[in-house]
Amino acid sequence: MKKDIKIPEVTDVEMAVVYEFNDIYNTNDWNVYLINNKNVDLEMVVIVSQGFSEKKTTSLLRKKVDKLPANSFAKIEFMQPELFKLNNRFQVTFFEGNTLFEKTFLFKENTVKEGALREIPELKKRGVLAK
């Protein structure tokens, strides 16, 4: 029975933490974005995020995006810099057509920092892409 289950590989979907200016509060903030580089819409997107280490685990956060259009992106959540010393996992589940996809993105501890920022062309902003 297990051999009959096919789990499709997720391609052209990325997760980024971006350092950007907040016009409302006049601060520089870290925000998490989900990027859809596919030529099709993603539907019923659910993101479950959690920070963890050997000694500490944060609460689970859940976010839903009804539809992420083709070749677009969505801001998912604000991220506090204190969380960068933890591993930060984002489990993303979505439908592409009638097929369910799932992928886990990981920002390893201490990898999100100003010195690691790179231009992310889809966002036209500087940030760090998840592995």
mmCIF file with all atom_site columns, C-alpha atoms in Angstrom, residues 13 15 34 36 41-48 62-69 74 76 91-96 100-101:
data_model
loop_
_atom_site.group_PDB
_atom_site.id
_atom_site.type_symbol
_atom_site.label_atom_id
_atom_site.label_alt_id
_atom_site.label_comp_id
_atom_site.label_asym_id
_atom_site.label_entity_id
_atom_site.label_seq_id
_atom_site.pdbx_PDB_ins_code
_atom_site.Cartn_x
_atom_site.Cartn_y
_atom_site.Cartn_z
_atom_site.occupancy
_atom_site.B_iso_or_equiv
_atom_site.pdbx_formal_charge
_atom_site.auth_seq_id
_atom_site.auth_comp_id
_atom_site.auth_asym_id
_atom_site.auth_atom_id
_atom_site.pdbx_PDB_model_num
ATOM 1  C CA . VAL A 1 13  ? 7.972  27.745 -4.347 1.00 0.00 ? 13  VAL A CA 1
ATOM 2  C CA . MET A 1 15  ? 10.271 31.052 1.544  1.00 0.00 ? 15  MET A CA 1
ATOM 3  C CA . LEU A 1 34  ? 6.066  32.936 0.546  1.00 0.00 ? 34  LEU A CA 1
ATOM 4  C CA . ASN A 1 36  ? 5.157  31.382 -5.916 1.00 0.00 ? 36  ASN A CA 1
ATOM 5  C CA . ASP A 1 41  ? -2.115 29.569 -8.726 1.00 0.00 ? 41  ASP A CA 1
ATOM 6  C CA . LEU A 1 42  ? -1.639 27.884 -5.367 1.00 0.00 ? 42  LEU A CA 1
ATOM 7  C CA . GLU A 1 43  ? -4.890 27.339 -3.501 1.00 0.00 ? 43  GLU A CA 1
ATOM 8  C CA . MET A 1 44  ? -5.752 26.746 0.163  1.00 0.00 ? 44  MET A CA 1
ATOM 9  C CA . VAL A 1 45  ? -2.187 27.429 1.305  1.00 0.00 ? 45  VAL A CA 1
ATOM 10 C CA . VAL A 1 46  ? -1.583 26.588 4.980  1.00 0.00 ? 46  VAL A CA 1
ATOM 11 C CA . ILE A 1 47  ? 1.671  27.574 6.683  1.00 0.00 ? 47  ILE A CA 1
ATOM 12 C CA . VAL A 1 48  ? 2.611  26.187 10.101 1.00 0.00 ? 48  VAL A CA 1
ATOM 13 C CA . ARG A 1 62  ? -0.752 28.809 11.648 1.00 0.00 ? 62  ARG A CA 1
ATOM 14 C CA . LYS A 1 63  ? -1.533 31.026 8.684  1.00 0.00 ? 63  LYS A CA 1
ATOM 15 C CA . LYS A 1 64  ? -3.846 30.491 5.723  1.00 0.00 ? 64  LYS A CA 1
ATOM 16 C CA . VAL A 1 65  ? -3.761 32.062 2.271  1.00 0.00 ? 65  VAL A CA 1
ATOM 17 C CA . ASP A 1 66  ? -6.842 31.244 0.190  1.00 0.00 ? 66  ASP A CA 1
ATOM 18 C CA . LYS A 1 67  ? -5.113 31.820 -3.138 1.00 0.00 ? 67  LYS A CA 1
ATOM 19 C CA . LEU A 1 68  ? -1.542 32.766 -4.075 1.00 0.00 ? 68  LEU A CA 1
ATOM 20 C CA . PRO A 1 69  ? -1.629 33.783 -7.746 1.00 0.00 ? 69  PRO A CA 1
ATOM 21 C CA . ALA A 1 74  ? 2.547  37.024 0.014  1.00 0.00 ? 74  ALA A CA 1
ATOM 22 C CA . ILE A 1 76  ? 3.143  35.727 5.884  1.00 0.00 ? 76  ILE A CA 1
ATOM 23 C CA . GLN A 1 91  ? 5.659  23.696 6.815  1.00 0.00 ? 91  GLN A CA 1
ATOM 24 C CA . VAL A 1 92  ? 3.741  24.742 3.701  1.00 0.00 ? 92  VAL A CA 1
ATOM 25 C CA . THR A 1 93  ? 0.821  22.735 2.331  1.00 0.00 ? 93  THR A CA 1
ATOM 26 C CA . PHE A 1 94  ? -1.185 23.725 -0.737 1.00 0.00 ? 94  PHE A CA 1
ATOM 27 C CA . PHE A 1 95  ? -3.268 22.523 -3.640 1.00 0.00 ? 95  PHE A CA 1
ATOM 28 C CA . GLU A 1 96  ? -2.085 22.900 -7.207 1.00 0.00 ? 96  GLU A CA 1
ATOM 29 C CA . LEU A 1 100 ? -1.954 18.280 -2.570 1.00 0.00 ? 100 LEU A CA 1
ATOM 30 C CA . PHE A 1 101 ? 1.673  19.365 -2.088 1.00 0.00 ? 101 PHE A CA 1
#
